CSV table of C-alpha atoms in Angstrom, one decimal:
chain,number,residue,atom,x,y,z
A,1,MET,CA,0.0,0.0,0.0
A,2,ALA,CA,1.4,3.4,-1.0
A,3,GLN,CA,2.4,5.4,2.1
A,4,ILE,CA,0.1,8.4,1.3
A,5,GLU,CA,-2.9,6.1,1.4
A,6,GLU,CA,-2.1,5.2,5.0
A,7,PHE,CA,-2.6,8.8,6.0
A,8,VAL,CA,-5.9,9.0,4.1
A,9,ILE,CA,-7.3,5.8,5.6
A,10,GLY,CA,-6.3,7.0,9.1
A,11,ALA,CA,-8.0,10.4,8.5
A,12,LEU,CA,-11.3,8.8,7.2
A,13,SER,CA,-11.6,6.2,10.0
A,14,THR,CA,-11.1,8.7,12.9
A,15,SER,CA,-13.3,11.4,11.4
A,16,CYS,CA,-16.2,8.9,11.1
A,17,ALA,CA,-15.7,8.0,14.8
A,18,GLY,CA,-15.5,11.6,15.8
A,19,PHE,CA,-19.0,12.3,14.5
A,20,PHE,CA,-20.5,9.8,16.9
A,21,THR,CA,-18.4,10.6,19.9
A,22,ASN,CA,-18.4,14.4,19.8
A,23,PRO,CA,-21.3,14.8,22.3
A,24,LEU,CA,-19.2,13.0,24.9
A,25,GLU,CA,-16.3,15.3,24.0
A,26,VAL,CA,-18.6,18.3,24.8
A,27,VAL,CA,-19.6,16.8,28.2
A,28,LYS,CA,-16.0,15.9,29.0
A,29,THR,CA,-14.8,19.4,28.2
A,30,ARG,CA,-17.4,21.0,30.4
A,31,MET,CA,-16.7,18.7,33.3
A,32,GLN,CA,-12.9,19.3,33.0
A,33,LEU,CA,-13.4,23.0,33.3
A,34,GLN,CA,-16.0,22.9,36.1
A,35,GLY,CA,-14.5,24.2,39.4
A,36,GLU,CA,-11.3,25.3,37.7
A,37,LEU,CA,-8.7,26.1,40.4
A,38,GLN,CA,-11.2,25.9,43.2
A,39,ALA,CA,-11.2,23.4,46.0
A,40,GLN,CA,-14.0,20.8,46.1
A,41,GLY,CA,-17.2,22.2,47.7
A,42,ASN,CA,-16.3,25.9,46.9
A,43,TYR,CA,-18.0,26.0,43.5
A,44,THR,CA,-21.4,25.3,42.0
A,45,VAL,CA,-21.7,21.9,40.5
A,46,HIS,CA,-23.6,22.2,37.2
A,47,TYR,CA,-22.6,18.8,35.9
A,48,ARG,CA,-22.8,16.0,38.6
A,49,ASN,CA,-21.8,13.2,36.2
A,50,ALA,CA,-21.9,12.4,32.5
A,51,LEU,CA,-25.6,11.5,32.3
A,52,HIS,CA,-26.6,14.6,34.3
A,53,ALA,CA,-24.3,16.7,32.0
A,54,PHE,CA,-26.1,15.4,28.9
A,55,TYR,CA,-29.5,16.3,30.5
A,56,THR,CA,-28.3,19.7,31.7
A,57,ILE,CA,-26.8,20.8,28.4
A,58,ALA,CA,-29.8,19.6,26.4
A,59,LYS,CA,-32.2,21.4,28.7
A,60,LYS,CA,-30.3,24.7,29.2
A,61,ASP,CA,-28.4,25.1,25.9
A,62,GLY,CA,-30.6,23.0,23.6
A,63,PHE,CA,-30.1,19.4,22.3
A,64,ILE,CA,-28.2,20.5,19.2
A,65,LYS,CA,-25.5,22.1,21.5
A,66,LEU,CA,-24.3,18.6,22.3
A,67,GLN,CA,-22.7,18.7,18.9
A,68,ASN,CA,-20.9,22.0,19.6
A,69,GLY,CA,-17.5,22.1,17.9
A,70,LEU,CA,-18.3,19.3,15.6
A,71,VAL,CA,-16.8,20.9,12.5
A,72,PRO,CA,-13.3,21.6,14.1
A,73,ALA,CA,-13.6,18.3,15.9
A,74,VAL,CA,-13.9,16.4,12.6
A,75,TRP,CA,-11.1,18.5,11.0
A,76,TYR,CA,-8.9,17.7,14.1
A,77,GLN,CA,-9.6,14.0,13.7
A,78,MET,CA,-8.7,14.1,10.0
A,79,THR,CA,-5.4,16.1,10.5
A,80,MET,CA,-4.2,14.7,13.9
A,81,ASN,CA,-5.2,11.1,13.5
A,82,GLY,CA,-4.5,11.0,9.8
A,83,PHE,CA,-0.9,11.8,10.5
A,84,ARG,CA,-0.8,9.8,13.8
A,85,LEU,CA,-2.2,6.6,12.4
A,86,GLY,CA,-0.5,7.1,9.0
A,87,THR,CA,2.9,7.6,10.6
A,88,TYR,CA,2.5,4.6,12.8
A,89,GLN,CA,1.4,2.4,9.9
A,90,VAL,CA,4.4,3.5,7.9
A,91,PHE,CA,6.6,2.2,10.7
A,92,VAL,CA,4.7,-1.0,10.6
A,93,ASN,CA,5.0,-1.4,6.9
A,94,TYR,CA,8.8,-1.1,7.1
A,95,GLY,CA,8.9,-3.6,9.9
A,96,LEU,CA,10.2,-1.2,12.5
A,97,THR,CA,7.7,-2.2,15.2
A,98,LYS,CA,8.3,-5.9,15.2
A,99,ASP,CA,11.0,-8.5,15.8
A,100,LYS,CA,12.4,-11.0,13.3
A,101,ASN,CA,9.5,-13.4,14.2
A,102,GLY,CA,6.9,-10.8,13.3
A,103,ASP,CA,5.8,-10.1,16.9
A,104,VAL,CA,5.2,-6.6,18.1
A,105,VAL,CA,8.1,-5.2,20.2
A,106,ILE,CA,6.6,-3.0,23.0
A,107,TYR,CA,9.3,-0.4,23.1
A,108,LYS,CA,9.5,0.0,19.3
A,109,SER,CA,5.7,0.3,19.1
A,110,LEU,CA,5.7,2.9,21.9
A,111,VAL,CA,8.3,5.0,20.1
A,112,ALA,CA,6.4,4.8,16.8
A,113,GLY,CA,3.1,5.6,18.5
A,114,ALA,CA,4.6,8.5,20.4
A,115,LEU,CA,6.3,10.0,17.3
A,116,GLY,CA,3.1,9.7,15.2
A,117,GLY,CA,1.1,11.2,18.0
A,118,SER,CA,3.4,14.2,18.6
A,119,VAL,CA,3.5,15.1,14.9
A,120,GLY,CA,-0.3,14.7,14.5
A,121,ALA,CA,-1.0,16.8,17.6
A,122,CYS,CA,1.2,19.6,16.4
A,123,ILE,CA,-0.5,19.7,13.0
A,124,GLY,CA,-4.0,19.5,14.4
A,125,SER,CA,-3.5,21.9,17.3
A,126,PRO,CA,-5.4,24.9,15.9
A,127,PHE,CA,-8.5,22.8,15.3
A,128,TYR,CA,-8.3,21.3,18.8
A,129,MET,CA,-8.1,24.8,20.4
A,130,VAL,CA,-11.1,26.1,18.4
A,131,LYS,CA,-13.0,22.9,19.2
A,132,THR,CA,-12.4,23.4,22.9
A,133,HIS,CA,-13.5,27.0,22.8
A,134,LEU,CA,-16.8,26.1,21.0
A,135,GLN,CA,-17.5,23.1,23.2
A,136,SER,CA,-17.1,25.1,26.4
A,137,LYS,CA,-19.4,27.9,25.3
A,138,SER,CA,-22.9,27.8,27.0
A,139,VAL,CA,-25.6,30.0,28.5
A,140,GLN,CA,-24.5,31.8,31.7
A,141,GLN,CA,-26.6,29.6,34.0
A,142,ILE,CA,-24.3,26.6,33.4
A,143,ALA,CA,-21.2,28.3,32.1
A,144,VAL,CA,-17.8,26.9,33.2
A,145,GLY,CA,-14.3,28.1,32.4
A,146,TYR,CA,-13.5,31.1,30.2
A,147,GLN,CA,-16.3,31.8,27.7
A,148,HIS,CA,-15.0,32.7,24.2
A,149,ASP,CA,-17.4,34.7,22.0
A,150,HIS,CA,-17.0,32.6,18.8
A,151,GLN,CA,-20.0,31.8,16.6
A,152,SER,CA,-18.3,29.3,14.2
A,153,MET,CA,-14.9,27.7,13.4
A,154,ARG,CA,-14.2,30.4,10.8
A,155,GLY,CA,-15.0,33.2,13.2
A,156,ALA,CA,-12.9,31.6,15.9
A,157,PHE,CA,-9.8,31.4,13.6
A,158,ARG,CA,-10.3,35.0,12.6
A,159,SER,CA,-10.6,36.1,16.2
A,160,VAL,CA,-7.5,34.2,17.4
A,161,TYR,CA,-5.5,35.4,14.4
A,162,SER,CA,-6.5,39.0,14.9
A,163,GLU,CA,-5.5,38.9,18.6
A,164,SER,CA,-2.3,36.8,18.5
A,165,GLY,CA,-1.2,36.3,14.9
A,166,ILE,CA,-0.4,33.0,13.3
A,167,LEU,CA,1.5,31.7,16.4
A,168,GLY,CA,-1.7,32.2,18.4
A,169,LEU,CA,-3.2,29.4,16.5
A,170,TRP,CA,-0.7,27.0,18.1
A,171,ARG,CA,-1.2,28.3,21.6
A,172,GLY,CA,-1.3,25.3,23.9
A,173,VAL,CA,0.5,23.0,21.4
A,174,VAL,CA,3.0,21.8,24.0
A,175,ALA,CA,0.2,20.5,26.2
A,176,ALA,CA,-1.5,18.9,23.2
A,177,MET,CA,1.7,17.2,22.1
A,178,SER,CA,2.3,15.6,25.5
A,179,ARG,CA,-1.4,14.5,25.7
A,180,VAL,CA,-1.4,12.8,22.3
A,181,THR,CA,2.2,11.5,22.6
A,182,VAL,CA,1.3,9.5,25.7
A,183,GLY,CA,-2.2,8.5,24.5
A,184,SER,CA,-1.0,7.4,21.1
A,185,ALA,CA,1.9,5.4,22.4
A,186,VAL,CA,-0.3,3.6,24.9
A,187,GLN,CA,-3.3,3.1,22.6
A,188,LEU,CA,-1.6,1.7,19.5
A,189,THR,CA,0.8,-0.5,21.4
A,190,THR,CA,-2.0,-2.0,23.5
A,191,PHE,CA,-4.2,-2.4,20.4
A,192,PHE,CA,-1.6,-4.3,18.4
A,193,LYS,CA,-0.3,-6.5,21.3
A,194,ILE,CA,-3.9,-7.5,22.2
A,195,LYS,CA,-4.8,-8.1,18.6
A,196,GLU,CA,-1.7,-10.2,18.2
A,197,ALA,CA,-2.6,-12.3,21.2
A,198,ILE,CA,-6.2,-12.8,20.0
A,199,VAL,CA,-5.0,-14.0,16.6
A,200,LYS,CA,-2.4,-16.3,18.1
A,201,LYS,CA,-4.9,-17.9,20.5
A,202,LYS,CA,-7.5,-18.1,17.6
A,203,VAL,CA,-10.2,-16.6,19.8
A,204,PHE,CA,-11.8,-15.3,16.5
A,205,ALA,CA,-11.0,-15.9,12.9
A,206,GLU,CA,-8.1,-13.7,11.9
A,207,GLU,CA,-10.1,-11.7,9.3
A,208,SER,CA,-13.1,-11.2,11.7
A,209,ALA,CA,-14.0,-7.6,12.7
A,210,LEU,CA,-14.3,-8.9,16.3
A,211,VAL,CA,-10.5,-9.1,16.6
A,212,SER,CA,-10.2,-5.3,16.0
A,213,LEU,CA,-13.3,-4.7,18.2
A,214,CYS,CA,-12.0,-6.5,21.2
A,215,ALA,CA,-8.4,-5.1,20.9
A,216,SER,CA,-9.6,-1.5,20.4
A,217,THR,CA,-12.1,-1.7,23.3
A,218,THR,CA,-9.4,-2.8,25.7
A,219,SER,CA,-6.9,-0.2,24.4
A,220,GLY,CA,-9.6,2.5,25.1
A,221,VAL,CA,-9.8,1.5,28.7
A,222,VAL,CA,-6.0,1.6,29.2
A,223,VAL,CA,-5.5,4.9,27.4
A,224,THR,CA,-8.2,6.6,29.5
A,225,LEU,CA,-6.2,5.9,32.6
A,226,PHE,CA,-3.0,7.2,31.2
A,227,MET,CA,-4.2,10.1,29.2
A,228,THR,CA,-6.8,11.8,31.3
A,229,PRO,CA,-4.4,14.0,33.4
A,230,PHE,CA,-2.8,15.3,30.2
A,231,ASP,CA,-6.2,15.8,28.7
A,232,VAL,CA,-7.4,18.0,31.6
A,233,VAL,CA,-4.2,20.2,31.4
A,234,SER,CA,-4.6,20.5,27.6
A,235,THR,CA,-8.2,21.6,27.9
A,236,ARG,CA,-7.4,24.2,30.6
A,237,ILE,CA,-4.4,25.6,28.6
A,238,TYR,CA,-6.4,25.8,25.4
A,239,ASN,CA,-9.5,27.4,26.9
A,240,GLN,CA,-8.0,30.1,29.2
A,241,GLY,CA,-8.5,33.7,28.3
A,242,LEU,CA,-5.6,36.1,27.5
A,243,ASP,CA,-4.7,39.4,29.0
A,244,ALA,CA,-3.9,42.6,26.9
A,245,GLN,CA,-0.3,41.3,26.4
A,246,GLY,CA,-1.4,37.9,25.1
A,247,ASN,CA,-0.5,36.0,28.3
A,248,GLY,CA,-2.7,33.4,29.8
A,249,LEU,CA,-5.0,34.7,32.6
A,250,LEU,CA,-4.6,31.6,34.7
A,251,TYR,CA,-1.6,29.6,33.6
A,252,LYS,CA,1.9,30.7,32.5
A,253,GLY,CA,2.5,27.4,30.8
A,254,VAL,CA,2.1,23.6,31.1
A,255,ALA,CA,4.2,23.2,34.2
A,256,ASP,CA,2.4,26.0,35.9
A,257,CYS,CA,-0.9,24.4,35.1
A,258,TYR,CA,0.1,21.1,36.6
A,259,VAL,CA,1.2,22.8,39.8
A,260,LYS,CA,-1.9,25.0,40.2
A,261,ILE,CA,-4.3,22.2,39.6
A,262,PHE,CA,-2.5,20.0,42.2
A,263,ARG,CA,-2.4,22.8,44.8
A,264,GLN,CA,-6.0,24.0,44.3
A,265,GLU,CA,-7.9,20.9,43.3
A,266,GLY,CA,-5.7,18.1,44.5
A,267,LEU,CA,-4.8,14.9,42.7
A,268,TRP,CA,-8.5,14.3,41.7
A,269,GLY,CA,-8.4,17.5,39.8
A,270,PHE,CA,-6.4,15.7,37.1
A,271,TYR,CA,-9.2,13.2,36.7
A,272,LYS,CA,-12.1,15.6,36.4
A,273,GLY,CA,-14.3,14.4,33.5
A,274,TRP,CA,-12.9,10.9,33.9
A,275,GLY,CA,-16.3,9.4,33.4
A,276,PRO,CA,-17.2,11.0,30.1
A,277,SER,CA,-13.6,10.7,29.0
A,278,PHE,CA,-13.8,7.0,29.5
A,279,LEU,CA,-17.3,6.8,27.8
A,280,ARG,CA,-15.9,8.8,24.9
A,281,LEU,CA,-12.4,7.3,24.5
A,282,VAL,CA,-13.5,3.6,24.6
A,283,PRO,CA,-16.1,3.9,21.8
A,284,HIS,CA,-13.9,6.4,19.9
A,285,ALA,CA,-11.0,3.9,20.1
A,286,MET,CA,-13.3,1.1,19.3
A,287,LEU,CA,-14.8,2.8,16.3
A,288,SER,CA,-11.7,4.5,14.9
A,289,LEU,CA,-9.3,1.6,15.2
A,290,THR,CA,-11.9,-0.9,14.0
A,291,PHE,CA,-12.7,1.4,11.0
A,292,TRP,CA,-9.0,1.8,10.4
A,293,ASP,CA,-8.3,-1.9,10.5
A,294,GLN,CA,-11.3,-2.8,8.3
A,295,LEU,CA,-10.7,0.0,5.8
A,296,ARG,CA,-7.1,-1.1,5.4
A,297,ASP,CA,-8.2,-4.7,4.8
A,298,PHE,CA,-10.9,-3.7,2.4
A,299,TYR,CA,-8.5,-1.5,0.4
A,300,GLY,CA,-5.9,-4.2,0.4
A,301,ARG,CA,-8.4,-6.7,-1.1
A,302,PHE,CA,-9.7,-4.2,-3.5
A,303,LYS,CA,-6.3,-3.3,-4.8
A,304,SER,CA,-5.2,-6.9,-5.1
A,305,ARG,CA,-8.2,-7.7,-7.3
A,306,ASN,CA,-7.5,-4.8,-9.6
A,307,VAL,CA,-3.7,-5.3,-10.1
Protein backbone atom coordinates (compact mmCIF):
# COMPACT_ATOMS: atom_id res chain seq x y z
CA MET A 1 0.00 0.00 0.00
CA ALA A 2 1.37 3.42 -0.95
CA GLN A 3 2.35 5.43 2.11
CA ILE A 4 0.11 8.41 1.29
CA GLU A 5 -2.88 6.08 1.37
CA GLU A 6 -2.09 5.17 4.98
CA PHE A 7 -2.64 8.80 5.98
CA VAL A 8 -5.92 9.03 4.05
CA ILE A 9 -7.30 5.85 5.63
CA GLY A 10 -6.28 7.04 9.10
CA ALA A 11 -8.04 10.37 8.51
CA LEU A 12 -11.25 8.80 7.23
CA SER A 13 -11.55 6.23 10.00
CA THR A 14 -11.14 8.65 12.89
CA SER A 15 -13.29 11.43 11.43
CA CYS A 16 -16.16 8.92 11.12
CA ALA A 17 -15.68 7.96 14.77
CA GLY A 18 -15.48 11.63 15.81
CA PHE A 19 -18.96 12.34 14.50
CA PHE A 20 -20.48 9.77 16.87
CA THR A 21 -18.40 10.62 19.94
CA ASN A 22 -18.43 14.44 19.79
CA PRO A 23 -21.33 14.83 22.31
CA LEU A 24 -19.22 12.97 24.86
CA GLU A 25 -16.33 15.30 24.05
CA VAL A 26 -18.59 18.30 24.82
CA VAL A 27 -19.58 16.76 28.16
CA LYS A 28 -15.97 15.90 28.98
CA THR A 29 -14.76 19.43 28.21
CA ARG A 30 -17.43 21.02 30.42
CA MET A 31 -16.65 18.73 33.35
CA GLN A 32 -12.90 19.29 33.04
CA LEU A 33 -13.44 23.05 33.28
CA GLN A 34 -15.96 22.87 36.13
CA GLY A 35 -14.51 24.20 39.40
CA GLU A 36 -11.31 25.34 37.69
CA LEU A 37 -8.66 26.12 40.36
CA GLN A 38 -11.22 25.86 43.16
CA ALA A 39 -11.25 23.39 46.02
CA GLN A 40 -14.03 20.82 46.07
CA GLY A 41 -17.15 22.24 47.71
CA ASN A 42 -16.28 25.85 46.86
CA TYR A 43 -18.01 26.01 43.49
CA THR A 44 -21.43 25.33 41.98
CA VAL A 45 -21.68 21.87 40.46
CA HIS A 46 -23.60 22.20 37.20
CA TYR A 47 -22.63 18.76 35.95
CA ARG A 48 -22.76 15.97 38.56
CA ASN A 49 -21.84 13.17 36.17
CA ALA A 50 -21.87 12.37 32.49
CA LEU A 51 -25.58 11.54 32.32
CA HIS A 52 -26.56 14.63 34.30
CA ALA A 53 -24.31 16.75 32.05
CA PHE A 54 -26.09 15.43 28.95
CA TYR A 55 -29.45 16.30 30.48
CA THR A 56 -28.33 19.74 31.68
CA ILE A 57 -26.75 20.77 28.38
CA ALA A 58 -29.76 19.57 26.39
CA LYS A 59 -32.17 21.38 28.73
CA LYS A 60 -30.33 24.69 29.15
CA ASP A 61 -28.39 25.05 25.90
CA GLY A 62 -30.58 22.97 23.63
CA PHE A 63 -30.13 19.43 22.35
CA ILE A 64 -28.22 20.54 19.24
CA LYS A 65 -25.50 22.08 21.45
CA LEU A 66 -24.35 18.58 22.33
CA GLN A 67 -22.69 18.72 18.92
CA ASN A 68 -20.92 22.02 19.62
CA GLY A 69 -17.52 22.14 17.94
CA LEU A 70 -18.32 19.26 15.59
CA VAL A 71 -16.78 20.89 12.51
CA PRO A 72 -13.34 21.61 14.06
CA ALA A 73 -13.57 18.26 15.86
CA VAL A 74 -13.87 16.41 12.56
CA TRP A 75 -11.08 18.48 11.03
CA TYR A 76 -8.94 17.74 14.07
CA GLN A 77 -9.57 14.03 13.72
CA MET A 78 -8.67 14.15 10.04
CA THR A 79 -5.44 16.07 10.53
CA MET A 80 -4.19 14.74 13.86
CA ASN A 81 -5.19 11.11 13.50
CA GLY A 82 -4.51 11.04 9.79
CA PHE A 83 -0.86 11.81 10.53
CA ARG A 84 -0.80 9.80 13.77
CA LEU A 85 -2.17 6.55 12.37
CA GLY A 86 -0.54 7.06 9.01
CA THR A 87 2.90 7.60 10.55
CA TYR A 88 2.51 4.57 12.80
CA GLN A 89 1.44 2.37 9.91
CA VAL A 90 4.44 3.46 7.85
CA PHE A 91 6.64 2.23 10.73
CA VAL A 92 4.71 -1.05 10.65
CA ASN A 93 5.02 -1.36 6.87
CA TYR A 94 8.80 -1.06 7.11
CA GLY A 95 8.93 -3.64 9.90
CA LEU A 96 10.17 -1.16 12.50
CA THR A 97 7.71 -2.15 15.25
CA LYS A 98 8.29 -5.92 15.20
CA ASP A 99 11.04 -8.46 15.83
CA LYS A 100 12.37 -11.01 13.33
CA ASN A 101 9.51 -13.38 14.20
CA GLY A 102 6.90 -10.77 13.33
CA ASP A 103 5.84 -10.11 16.93
CA VAL A 104 5.20 -6.56 18.13
CA VAL A 105 8.09 -5.21 20.23
CA ILE A 106 6.60 -3.02 22.96
CA TYR A 107 9.31 -0.35 23.13
CA LYS A 108 9.48 -0.03 19.34
CA SER A 109 5.71 0.29 19.13
CA LEU A 110 5.69 2.89 21.92
CA VAL A 111 8.26 4.99 20.07
CA ALA A 112 6.36 4.76 16.78
CA GLY A 113 3.06 5.62 18.45
CA ALA A 114 4.58 8.51 20.38
CA LEU A 115 6.27 9.97 17.31
CA GLY A 116 3.12 9.72 15.21
CA GLY A 117 1.09 11.25 18.04
CA SER A 118 3.40 14.22 18.57
CA VAL A 119 3.47 15.05 14.85
CA GLY A 120 -0.31 14.70 14.53
CA ALA A 121 -0.97 16.81 17.63
CA CYS A 122 1.24 19.63 16.38
CA ILE A 123 -0.47 19.74 12.99
CA GLY A 124 -4.00 19.47 14.38
CA SER A 125 -3.51 21.86 17.32
CA PRO A 126 -5.40 24.88 15.88
CA PHE A 127 -8.50 22.77 15.31
CA TYR A 128 -8.31 21.32 18.83
CA MET A 129 -8.09 24.79 20.35
CA VAL A 130 -11.12 26.08 18.43
CA LYS A 131 -13.02 22.89 19.21
CA THR A 132 -12.39 23.41 22.93
CA HIS A 133 -13.53 27.05 22.77
CA LEU A 134 -16.78 26.12 21.03
CA GLN A 135 -17.52 23.10 23.23
CA SER A 136 -17.13 25.08 26.44
CA LYS A 137 -19.44 27.87 25.29
CA SER A 138 -22.85 27.82 27.01
CA VAL A 139 -25.59 29.96 28.52
CA GLN A 140 -24.53 31.82 31.67
CA GLN A 141 -26.59 29.57 33.96
CA ILE A 142 -24.32 26.58 33.38
CA ALA A 143 -21.15 28.29 32.14
CA VAL A 144 -17.79 26.86 33.23
CA GLY A 145 -14.31 28.07 32.36
CA TYR A 146 -13.53 31.07 30.20
CA GLN A 147 -16.30 31.84 27.69
CA HIS A 148 -15.03 32.68 24.19
CA ASP A 149 -17.37 34.65 21.99
CA HIS A 150 -17.01 32.55 18.82
CA GLN A 151 -19.97 31.77 16.57
CA SER A 152 -18.26 29.34 14.22
CA MET A 153 -14.93 27.72 13.39
CA ARG A 154 -14.16 30.37 10.80
CA GLY A 155 -15.01 33.17 13.20
CA ALA A 156 -12.85 31.57 15.88
CA PHE A 157 -9.84 31.41 13.59
CA ARG A 158 -10.31 35.04 12.62
CA SER A 159 -10.60 36.12 16.24
CA VAL A 160 -7.52 34.19 17.41
CA TYR A 161 -5.47 35.38 14.44
CA SER A 162 -6.46 39.03 14.94
CA GLU A 163 -5.52 38.87 18.64
CA SER A 164 -2.32 36.82 18.53
CA GLY A 165 -1.24 36.35 14.93
CA ILE A 166 -0.36 33.05 13.28
CA LEU A 167 1.48 31.74 16.35
CA GLY A 168 -1.68 32.22 18.40
CA LEU A 169 -3.24 29.37 16.47
CA TRP A 170 -0.69 27.05 18.06
CA ARG A 171 -1.16 28.31 21.62
CA GLY A 172 -1.26 25.25 23.87
CA VAL A 173 0.51 22.99 21.39
CA VAL A 174 3.01 21.76 24.02
CA ALA A 175 0.17 20.49 26.21
CA ALA A 176 -1.50 18.91 23.19
CA MET A 177 1.66 17.15 22.08
CA SER A 178 2.27 15.64 25.52
CA ARG A 179 -1.38 14.52 25.66
CA VAL A 180 -1.39 12.78 22.29
CA THR A 181 2.17 11.46 22.56
CA VAL A 182 1.26 9.51 25.70
CA GLY A 183 -2.20 8.53 24.48
CA SER A 184 -1.02 7.42 21.06
CA ALA A 185 1.90 5.37 22.35
CA VAL A 186 -0.28 3.56 24.89
CA GLN A 187 -3.29 3.11 22.60
CA LEU A 188 -1.55 1.75 19.52
CA THR A 189 0.83 -0.50 21.43
CA THR A 190 -2.00 -1.96 23.50
CA PHE A 191 -4.18 -2.39 20.41
CA PHE A 192 -1.59 -4.28 18.38
CA LYS A 193 -0.34 -6.45 21.26
CA ILE A 194 -3.87 -7.52 22.20
CA LYS A 195 -4.80 -8.06 18.56
CA GLU A 196 -1.68 -10.20 18.16
CA ALA A 197 -2.61 -12.29 21.23
CA ILE A 198 -6.21 -12.80 20.04
CA VAL A 199 -5.03 -13.97 16.62
CA LYS A 200 -2.41 -16.33 18.09
CA LYS A 201 -4.92 -17.92 20.48
CA LYS A 202 -7.47 -18.14 17.63
CA VAL A 203 -10.22 -16.62 19.75
CA PHE A 204 -11.82 -15.34 16.53
CA ALA A 205 -11.05 -15.87 12.87
CA GLU A 206 -8.11 -13.66 11.90
CA GLU A 207 -10.14 -11.68 9.35
CA SER A 208 -13.08 -11.16 11.74
CA ALA A 209 -13.96 -7.60 12.74
CA LEU A 210 -14.33 -8.92 16.31
CA VAL A 211 -10.54 -9.10 16.57
CA SER A 212 -10.24 -5.34 16.03
CA LEU A 213 -13.30 -4.68 18.16
CA CYS A 214 -11.96 -6.50 21.23
CA ALA A 215 -8.44 -5.08 20.87
CA SER A 216 -9.65 -1.50 20.38
CA THR A 217 -12.10 -1.66 23.30
CA THR A 218 -9.38 -2.83 25.68
CA SER A 219 -6.93 -0.23 24.42
CA GLY A 220 -9.57 2.45 25.06
CA VAL A 221 -9.80 1.47 28.72
CA VAL A 222 -6.03 1.60 29.18
CA VAL A 223 -5.53 4.89 27.35
CA THR A 224 -8.21 6.61 29.48
CA LEU A 225 -6.23 5.86 32.63
CA PHE A 226 -2.95 7.18 31.23
CA MET A 227 -4.15 10.13 29.17
CA THR A 228 -6.81 11.84 31.33
CA PRO A 229 -4.42 14.04 33.40
CA PHE A 230 -2.76 15.27 30.20
CA ASP A 231 -6.21 15.81 28.70
CA VAL A 232 -7.36 17.98 31.61
CA VAL A 233 -4.24 20.16 31.41
CA SER A 234 -4.59 20.46 27.64
CA THR A 235 -8.22 21.59 27.95
CA ARG A 236 -7.35 24.17 30.62
CA ILE A 237 -4.42 25.61 28.63
CA TYR A 238 -6.39 25.84 25.40
CA ASN A 239 -9.50 27.37 26.94
CA GLN A 240 -8.00 30.05 29.22
CA GLY A 241 -8.46 33.66 28.26
CA LEU A 242 -5.61 36.08 27.50
CA ASP A 243 -4.70 39.45 28.95
CA ALA A 244 -3.85 42.55 26.90
CA GLN A 245 -0.27 41.33 26.44
CA GLY A 246 -1.39 37.94 25.14
CA ASN A 247 -0.48 36.04 28.30
CA GLY A 248 -2.73 33.42 29.84
CA LEU A 249 -5.04 34.69 32.57
CA LEU A 250 -4.60 31.58 34.73
CA TYR A 251 -1.55 29.62 33.59
CA LYS A 252 1.91 30.69 32.48
CA GLY A 253 2.49 27.37 30.79
CA VAL A 254 2.08 23.62 31.05
CA ALA A 255 4.20 23.18 34.18
CA ASP A 256 2.41 26.05 35.94
CA CYS A 257 -0.92 24.45 35.05
CA TYR A 258 0.05 21.12 36.63
CA VAL A 259 1.25 22.83 39.81
CA LYS A 260 -1.85 25.03 40.19
CA ILE A 261 -4.29 22.18 39.58
CA PHE A 262 -2.55 20.03 42.18
CA ARG A 263 -2.41 22.82 44.76
CA GLN A 264 -5.96 24.04 44.29
CA GLU A 265 -7.87 20.92 43.30
CA GLY A 266 -5.72 18.06 44.53
CA LEU A 267 -4.85 14.87 42.67
CA TRP A 268 -8.46 14.28 41.72
CA GLY A 269 -8.40 17.54 39.76
CA PHE A 270 -6.38 15.74 37.10
CA TYR A 271 -9.17 13.21 36.70
CA LYS A 272 -12.10 15.59 36.37
CA GLY A 273 -14.29 14.41 33.55
CA TRP A 274 -12.87 10.89 33.85
CA GLY A 275 -16.33 9.37 33.40
CA PRO A 276 -17.25 11.02 30.10
CA SER A 277 -13.63 10.74 29.01
CA PHE A 278 -13.85 6.99 29.50
CA LEU A 279 -17.26 6.83 27.82
CA ARG A 280 -15.85 8.82 24.92
CA LEU A 281 -12.40 7.26 24.54
CA VAL A 282 -13.55 3.64 24.63
CA PRO A 283 -16.12 3.93 21.81
CA HIS A 284 -13.88 6.36 19.92
CA ALA A 285 -10.96 3.94 20.11
CA MET A 286 -13.29 1.07 19.27
CA LEU A 287 -14.82 2.83 16.26
CA SER A 288 -11.70 4.54 14.90
CA LEU A 289 -9.34 1.57 15.23
CA THR A 290 -11.95 -0.87 13.95
CA PHE A 291 -12.75 1.44 11.00
CA TRP A 292 -9.02 1.84 10.40
CA ASP A 293 -8.30 -1.87 10.48
CA GLN A 294 -11.29 -2.77 8.31
CA LEU A 295 -10.65 0.02 5.79
CA ARG A 296 -7.05 -1.13 5.39
CA ASP A 297 -8.18 -4.74 4.85
CA PHE A 298 -10.89 -3.68 2.41
CA TYR A 299 -8.53 -1.46 0.44
CA GLY A 300 -5.89 -4.19 0.36
CA ARG A 301 -8.38 -6.71 -1.06
CA PHE A 302 -9.75 -4.17 -3.53
CA LYS A 303 -6.28 -3.28 -4.76
CA SER A 304 -5.19 -6.92 -5.13
CA ARG A 305 -8.23 -7.66 -7.28
CA ASN A 306 -7.45 -4.76 -9.61
CA VAL A 307 -3.73 -5.34 -10.09
